[in-house]
Amino acid sequence: MSTLKTNDLIAYNRLFLNDVSLIGAGKTETDNILYISIRSSFQRIKLLEKNRISKIDPFVVSKTEVLVFKKALNGGKSKGSLYAGSCPACGGAVEDELATKCSYCGTAYNRGNKDWVVQDIISMEEYTAISSKDMTSSVKAAVIDGVYDIKDYAMNNIMMIIAADGTFDSRERQLAEAVAKKFGYKSNIIEPLFKQAASGRLSIKMPEDRKKREKIYSLMFKAAMADNDLSSEESKLLDDVKKVYLSA
């Protein structure tokens, strides 16, 4: 896993948008506030000299962040929306996506009195801290995690770990099949998972709850040791998972 410096050139080798959900609403003396969770999966690379690259993320990482939107309470009715390509103040078309103000009426796009504008980007931990006191309506992180059940996280990551060394030992396969049966998956589900894992099409996924992460990590370690041999590839994957998801 590569370290980053301020002037490093960074690109995304893989980038997926997994889920967008409205999870909270609140109000201040001047603004309405909306909280929207964005779950994405990505793998970053560092661009080096002589057309070389270095992986920043050792695998495809999943992350959830919260966009905080605000709109003035007394802003009045808008005539358009930036998200539909029109000026909220006059309804004129947004001709330049990089412009900060309307070319027709001169109104600044980020004023927030006619349309929702992004105020901040926060972590799920920060959202949880403020959701209990500053919101009129909110969804707890546990409910957000529940959309993707803990057994789904565990099954996905177990398939990743047993495929890390490039082979499926018979005992590893038996463990995966036993776990799938215990979790209530049908037998016709497991074979496609083996194929996806072998071809590198699965990514590590983790819930927001740390205790659930620790439980899933423990299951991953058990899966890696199913053949009584922790390969260097499996060991590295486990170490990287711990650094990315359990180091804080």
mmCIF file of C-alpha atoms in Angstrom:
data_model
loop_
_atom_site.group_PDB
_atom_site.id
_atom_site.type_symbol
_atom_site.label_atom_id
_atom_site.label_comp_id
_atom_site.label_asym_id
_atom_site.label_seq_id
_atom_site.Cartn_x
_atom_site.Cartn_y
_atom_site.Cartn_z
ATOM 1 C CA MET A 1 0.000 0.000 0.000
ATOM 2 C CA SER A 2 1.624 3.217 -1.224
ATOM 3 C CA THR A 3 1.931 6.360 0.920
ATOM 4 C CA LEU A 4 0.756 9.708 -0.426
ATOM 5 C CA LYS A 5 2.464 13.090 -0.710
ATOM 6 C CA THR A 6 0.906 16.473 -1.472
ATOM 7 C CA ASN A 7 2.143 16.684 -5.075
ATOM 8 C CA ASP A 8 1.442 13.066 -6.062
ATOM 9 C CA LEU A 9 -0.565 12.480 -9.237
ATOM 10 C CA ILE A 10 -3.526 10.261 -8.361
ATOM 11 C CA ALA A 11 -5.972 8.438 -10.639
ATOM 12 C CA TYR A 12 -8.770 5.943 -10.099
ATOM 13 C CA ASN A 13 -8.144 2.484 -11.483
ATOM 14 C CA ARG A 14 -11.700 1.493 -10.531
ATOM 15 C CA LEU A 15 -14.589 3.686 -9.381
ATOM 16 C CA PHE A 16 -18.164 2.572 -8.682
ATOM 17 C CA LEU A 17 -21.182 4.358 -7.206
ATOM 18 C CA ASN A 18 -22.956 1.773 -5.032
ATOM 19 C CA ASP A 19 -25.742 3.661 -3.298
ATOM 20 C CA VAL A 20 -27.209 7.138 -2.770
ATOM 21 C CA SER A 21 -29.741 7.605 0.059
ATOM 22 C CA LEU A 22 -31.381 10.497 1.884
ATOM 23 C CA ILE A 23 -30.678 9.666 5.532
ATOM 24 C CA GLY A 24 -31.419 12.844 7.483
ATOM 25 C CA ALA A 25 -33.072 16.246 7.551
ATOM 26 C CA GLY A 26 -32.658 19.183 9.897
ATOM 27 C CA LYS A 27 -33.104 22.909 10.256
ATOM 28 C CA THR A 28 -31.135 25.877 11.562
ATOM 29 C CA GLU A 29 -32.336 29.432 12.125
ATOM 30 C CA THR A 30 -31.595 30.274 8.485
ATOM 31 C CA ASP A 31 -31.460 27.033 6.481
ATOM 32 C CA ASN A 32 -33.050 23.680 5.791
ATOM 33 C CA ILE A 33 -30.468 20.880 5.885
ATOM 34 C CA LEU A 34 -30.407 17.516 4.097
ATOM 35 C CA TYR A 35 -27.967 14.648 4.704
ATOM 36 C CA ILE A 36 -27.351 12.261 1.801
ATOM 37 C CA SER A 37 -25.139 9.189 2.155
ATOM 38 C CA ILE A 38 -22.915 8.224 -0.774
ATOM 39 C CA ARG A 39 -21.456 4.719 -0.792
ATOM 40 C CA SER A 40 -18.717 4.168 -3.349
ATOM 41 C CA SER A 41 -16.097 1.547 -4.166
ATOM 42 C CA PHE A 42 -12.753 2.506 -5.637
ATOM 43 C CA GLN A 43 -9.106 1.667 -6.122
ATOM 44 C CA ARG A 44 -6.616 4.507 -6.460
ATOM 45 C CA ILE A 45 -3.252 4.422 -8.181
ATOM 46 C CA LYS A 46 -0.285 6.796 -8.104
ATOM 47 C CA LEU A 47 1.130 7.876 -11.461
ATOM 48 C CA LEU A 48 4.924 7.627 -11.515
ATOM 49 C CA GLU A 49 7.618 8.572 -13.997
ATOM 50 C CA LYS A 50 8.250 6.538 -17.176
ATOM 51 C CA ASN A 51 4.572 5.492 -17.395
ATOM 52 C CA ARG A 52 4.787 3.442 -14.223
ATOM 53 C CA ILE A 53 2.045 3.182 -11.599
ATOM 54 C CA SER A 54 1.846 2.234 -7.935
ATOM 55 C CA LYS A 55 -1.267 1.019 -6.134
ATOM 56 C CA ILE A 56 -2.445 3.272 -3.324
ATOM 57 C CA ASP A 57 -5.287 0.961 -2.328
ATOM 58 C CA PRO A 58 -4.286 -2.730 -2.291
ATOM 59 C CA PHE A 59 -7.823 -3.751 -3.284
ATOM 60 C CA VAL A 60 -11.126 -2.119 -4.212
ATOM 61 C CA VAL A 61 -12.106 -0.156 -1.086
ATOM 62 C CA SER A 62 -15.686 0.612 -0.051
ATOM 63 C CA LYS A 63 -16.425 3.896 1.693
ATOM 64 C CA THR A 64 -19.502 5.811 2.851
ATOM 65 C CA GLU A 65 -19.509 9.593 3.127
ATOM 66 C CA VAL A 66 -22.319 12.044 3.820
ATOM 67 C CA LEU A 67 -23.029 15.119 1.704
ATOM 68 C CA VAL A 68 -24.571 17.972 3.696
ATOM 69 C CA PHE A 69 -26.895 20.129 1.578
ATOM 70 C CA LYS A 70 -28.420 23.438 2.665
ATOM 71 C CA LYS A 71 -31.111 25.760 1.310
ATOM 72 C CA ALA A 72 -32.313 29.060 2.779
ATOM 73 C CA LEU A 73 -35.609 28.967 4.678
ATOM 74 C CA ASN A 74 -36.778 32.227 3.102
ATOM 75 C CA GLY A 75 -35.238 31.693 -0.318
ATOM 76 C CA GLY A 76 -38.523 31.589 -2.159
ATOM 77 C CA LYS A 77 -39.482 29.503 -5.164
ATOM 78 C CA SER A 78 -36.693 28.649 -7.603
ATOM 79 C CA LYS A 79 -37.032 28.997 -11.372
ATOM 80 C CA GLY A 80 -34.640 26.185 -12.139
ATOM 81 C CA SER A 81 -32.121 23.798 -10.608
ATOM 82 C CA LEU A 82 -28.380 23.463 -11.018
ATOM 83 C CA TYR A 83 -28.844 19.694 -10.963
ATOM 84 C CA ALA A 84 -31.040 19.993 -14.069
ATOM 85 C CA GLY A 85 -28.658 22.407 -15.794
ATOM 86 C CA SER A 86 -30.564 25.649 -15.208
ATOM 87 C CA CYS A 87 -30.059 28.721 -13.016
ATOM 88 C CA PRO A 88 -32.205 28.642 -9.845
ATOM 89 C CA ALA A 89 -32.636 32.428 -9.938
ATOM 90 C CA CYS A 90 -33.678 33.052 -13.564
ATOM 91 C CA GLY A 91 -34.068 29.625 -15.160
ATOM 92 C CA GLY A 92 -31.396 30.287 -17.780
ATOM 93 C CA ALA A 93 -29.333 27.366 -19.071
ATOM 94 C CA VAL A 94 -25.984 26.664 -17.401
ATOM 95 C CA GLU A 95 -23.676 27.057 -20.396
ATOM 96 C CA ASP A 96 -20.380 26.479 -18.591
ATOM 97 C CA GLU A 97 -20.257 23.754 -15.915
ATOM 98 C CA LEU A 98 -17.180 25.391 -14.381
ATOM 99 C CA ALA A 99 -18.806 28.827 -14.065
ATOM 100 C CA THR A 100 -19.563 30.143 -10.576
ATOM 101 C CA LYS A 101 -22.318 32.557 -11.594
ATOM 102 C CA CYS A 102 -25.114 32.747 -14.153
ATOM 103 C CA SER A 103 -24.177 34.285 -17.516
ATOM 104 C CA TYR A 104 -27.713 35.726 -17.834
ATOM 105 C CA CYS A 105 -28.585 37.246 -14.451
ATOM 106 C CA GLY A 106 -25.168 37.229 -12.755
ATOM 107 C CA THR A 107 -26.416 35.369 -9.649
ATOM 108 C CA ALA A 108 -23.795 33.252 -7.850
ATOM 109 C CA TYR A 109 -24.679 29.582 -8.201
ATOM 110 C CA ASN A 110 -23.614 28.666 -4.665
ATOM 111 C CA ARG A 111 -25.702 31.236 -2.789
ATOM 112 C CA GLY A 112 -28.052 28.556 -1.490
ATOM 113 C CA ASN A 113 -31.137 30.749 -1.307
ATOM 114 C CA LYS A 114 -32.889 29.268 -4.364
ATOM 115 C CA ASP A 115 -31.407 25.788 -4.668
ATOM 116 C CA TRP A 116 -29.773 23.098 -2.552
ATOM 117 C CA VAL A 117 -25.989 23.554 -2.388
ATOM 118 C CA VAL A 118 -23.322 21.342 -0.829
ATOM 119 C CA GLN A 119 -22.228 22.756 2.519
ATOM 120 C CA ASP A 120 -19.904 19.989 3.676
ATOM 121 C CA ILE A 121 -18.768 16.386 3.245
ATOM 122 C CA ILE A 122 -18.582 14.430 6.507
ATOM 123 C CA SER A 123 -17.877 10.871 7.604
ATOM 124 C CA MET A 124 -20.510 8.474 8.915
ATOM 125 C CA GLU A 125 -18.959 8.863 12.377
ATOM 126 C CA GLU A 126 -19.517 12.629 12.233
ATOM 127 C CA TYR A 127 -23.065 12.106 10.979
ATOM 128 C CA THR A 128 -23.820 9.716 13.844
ATOM 129 C CA ALA A 129 -22.531 12.269 16.365
ATOM 130 C CA ILE A 130 -24.859 15.023 15.162
ATOM 131 C CA SER A 131 -27.869 12.951 14.103
ATOM 132 C CA SER A 132 -29.210 12.529 17.628
ATOM 133 C CA LYS A 133 -29.354 16.228 18.467
ATOM 134 C CA ASP A 134 -29.485 18.415 15.356
ATOM 135 C CA MET A 135 -32.034 16.691 13.131
ATOM 136 C CA THR A 136 -35.796 16.579 12.834
ATOM 137 C CA SER A 137 -35.548 13.207 11.080
ATOM 138 C CA SER A 138 -32.622 10.818 10.685
ATOM 139 C CA VAL A 139 -31.626 7.266 9.828
ATOM 140 C CA LYS A 140 -29.094 5.623 12.142
ATOM 141 C CA ALA A 141 -25.904 4.103 10.759
ATOM 142 C CA ALA A 142 -27.072 0.660 11.927
ATOM 143 C CA VAL A 143 -30.113 0.918 9.661
ATOM 144 C CA ILE A 144 -27.925 1.970 6.721
ATOM 145 C CA ASP A 145 -25.686 -1.050 7.337
ATOM 146 C CA GLY A 146 -28.782 -3.240 7.459
ATOM 147 C CA VAL A 147 -29.453 -2.626 3.766
ATOM 148 C CA TYR A 148 -26.483 -4.902 3.125
ATOM 149 C CA ASP A 149 -26.706 -7.641 5.771
ATOM 150 C CA ILE A 150 -23.678 -8.681 7.818
ATOM 151 C CA LYS A 151 -23.851 -12.165 6.314
ATOM 152 C CA ASP A 152 -23.513 -10.606 2.845
ATOM 153 C CA TYR A 153 -20.393 -8.702 3.908
ATOM 154 C CA ALA A 154 -18.940 -11.844 5.478
ATOM 155 C CA MET A 155 -19.700 -14.121 2.517
ATOM 156 C CA ASN A 156 -18.279 -11.619 0.029
ATOM 157 C CA ASN A 157 -15.061 -11.105 2.002
ATOM 158 C CA ILE A 158 -14.574 -14.802 2.738
ATOM 159 C CA MET A 159 -14.639 -15.452 -1.006
ATOM 160 C CA MET A 160 -12.009 -12.724 -1.426
ATOM 161 C CA ILE A 161 -9.672 -14.230 1.157
ATOM 162 C CA ILE A 162 -9.813 -17.808 -0.119
ATOM 163 C CA ALA A 163 -9.101 -16.558 -3.648
ATOM 164 C CA ALA A 164 -6.152 -14.413 -2.532
ATOM 165 C CA ASP A 165 -3.528 -17.075 -3.283
ATOM 166 C CA GLY A 166 -5.030 -17.849 -6.692
ATOM 167 C CA THR A 167 -6.236 -21.350 -5.813
ATOM 168 C CA PHE A 168 -9.244 -22.927 -4.106
ATOM 169 C CA ASP A 169 -8.088 -25.664 -1.766
ATOM 170 C CA SER A 170 -10.742 -28.350 -1.187
ATOM 171 C CA ARG A 171 -10.945 -27.421 2.500
ATOM 172 C CA GLU A 172 -11.355 -23.739 1.615
ATOM 173 C CA ARG A 173 -14.131 -24.639 -0.799
ATOM 174 C CA GLN A 174 -15.809 -26.792 1.855
ATOM 175 C CA LEU A 175 -15.626 -23.935 4.352
ATOM 176 C CA ALA A 176 -17.124 -21.474 1.859
ATOM 177 C CA GLU A 177 -19.939 -23.905 1.066
ATOM 178 C CA ALA A 178 -20.557 -24.525 4.784
ATOM 179 C CA VAL A 179 -20.656 -20.783 5.529
ATOM 180 C CA ALA A 180 -23.010 -20.219 2.591
ATOM 181 C CA LYS A 181 -25.321 -22.945 3.879
ATOM 182 C CA LYS A 182 -25.212 -21.530 7.417
ATOM 183 C CA PHE A 183 -26.083 -18.068 6.101
ATOM 184 C CA GLY A 184 -29.045 -19.482 4.176
ATOM 185 C CA TYR A 185 -27.700 -19.036 0.653
ATOM 186 C CA LYS A 186 -28.973 -21.441 -1.986
ATOM 187 C CA SER A 187 -26.453 -23.850 -3.512
ATOM 188 C CA ASN A 188 -26.755 -22.242 -6.952
ATOM 189 C CA ILE A 189 -25.423 -18.958 -5.535
ATOM 190 C CA ILE A 190 -22.027 -20.193 -4.367
ATOM 191 C CA GLU A 191 -20.545 -21.279 -7.741
ATOM 192 C CA PRO A 192 -20.900 -17.831 -9.388
ATOM 193 C CA LEU A 193 -19.211 -16.356 -6.300
ATOM 194 C CA PHE A 194 -16.265 -18.726 -6.774
ATOM 195 C CA LYS A 195 -15.948 -17.579 -10.394
ATOM 196 C CA GLN A 196 -16.170 -13.883 -9.484
ATOM 197 C CA ALA A 197 -13.579 -14.285 -6.732
ATOM 198 C CA ALA A 198 -11.196 -16.226 -8.990
ATOM 199 C CA SER A 199 -11.420 -13.567 -11.715
ATOM 200 C CA GLY A 200 -10.831 -10.695 -9.269
ATOM 201 C CA ARG A 201 -14.288 -9.190 -9.740
ATOM 202 C CA LEU A 202 -15.157 -9.028 -6.041
ATOM 203 C CA SER A 203 -14.148 -6.176 -3.730
ATOM 204 C CA ILE A 204 -13.740 -6.014 0.039
ATOM 205 C CA LYS A 205 -16.898 -4.623 1.650
ATOM 206 C CA MET A 206 -17.351 -3.574 5.267
ATOM 207 C CA PRO A 207 -20.217 -2.102 7.343
ATOM 208 C CA GLU A 208 -19.847 1.154 9.270
ATOM 209 C CA ASP A 209 -20.140 -0.526 12.684
ATOM 210 C CA ARG A 210 -16.671 -1.371 14.047
ATOM 211 C CA LYS A 211 -17.806 -4.422 16.048
ATOM 212 C CA LYS A 212 -19.328 -5.891 12.898
ATOM 213 C CA ARG A 213 -16.069 -5.189 11.046
ATOM 214 C CA GLU A 214 -14.105 -7.053 13.708
ATOM 215 C CA LYS A 215 -16.477 -10.025 13.492
ATOM 216 C CA ILE A 216 -16.187 -10.142 9.708
ATOM 217 C CA TYR A 217 -12.385 -9.874 9.918
ATOM 218 C CA SER A 218 -12.372 -12.836 12.325
ATOM 219 C CA LEU A 219 -14.397 -14.899 9.841
ATOM 220 C CA MET A 220 -11.976 -13.926 7.072
ATOM 221 C CA PHE A 221 -9.022 -15.104 9.169
ATOM 222 C CA LYS A 222 -10.788 -18.403 9.868
ATOM 223 C CA ALA A 223 -11.396 -18.861 6.148
ATOM 224 C CA ALA A 224 -7.733 -18.192 5.366
ATOM 225 C CA MET A 225 -6.674 -20.845 7.892
ATOM 226 C CA ALA A 226 -9.142 -23.459 6.603
ATOM 227 C CA ASP A 227 -6.295 -25.306 4.849
ATOM 228 C CA ASN A 228 -4.036 -24.860 7.915
ATOM 229 C CA ASP A 229 -1.691 -22.707 5.873
ATOM 230 C CA LEU A 230 -1.723 -18.909 5.776
ATOM 231 C CA SER A 231 -0.186 -17.996 2.426
ATOM 232 C CA SER A 232 1.759 -14.774 1.937
ATOM 233 C CA GLU A 233 -1.033 -13.468 -0.334
ATOM 234 C CA GLU A 234 -3.697 -14.213 2.278
ATOM 235 C CA SER A 235 -1.571 -12.701 5.034
ATOM 236 C CA LYS A 236 -1.025 -9.512 3.029
ATOM 237 C CA LEU A 237 -4.743 -9.179 2.251
ATOM 238 C CA LEU A 238 -5.632 -9.597 5.932
ATOM 239 C CA ASP A 239 -3.003 -7.024 6.936
ATOM 240 C CA ASP A 240 -4.286 -4.560 4.338
ATOM 241 C CA VAL A 241 -7.898 -5.046 5.449
ATOM 242 C CA LYS A 242 -6.863 -4.364 9.040
ATOM 243 C CA LYS A 243 -5.013 -1.173 8.003
ATOM 244 C CA VAL A 244 -7.888 0.142 5.889
ATOM 245 C CA TYR A 245 -10.862 -0.772 8.079
ATOM 246 C CA LEU A 246 -9.628 -1.398 11.638
ATOM 247 C CA SER A 247 -6.622 0.877 12.189
ATOM 248 C CA ALA A 248 -8.535 3.917 13.510
#
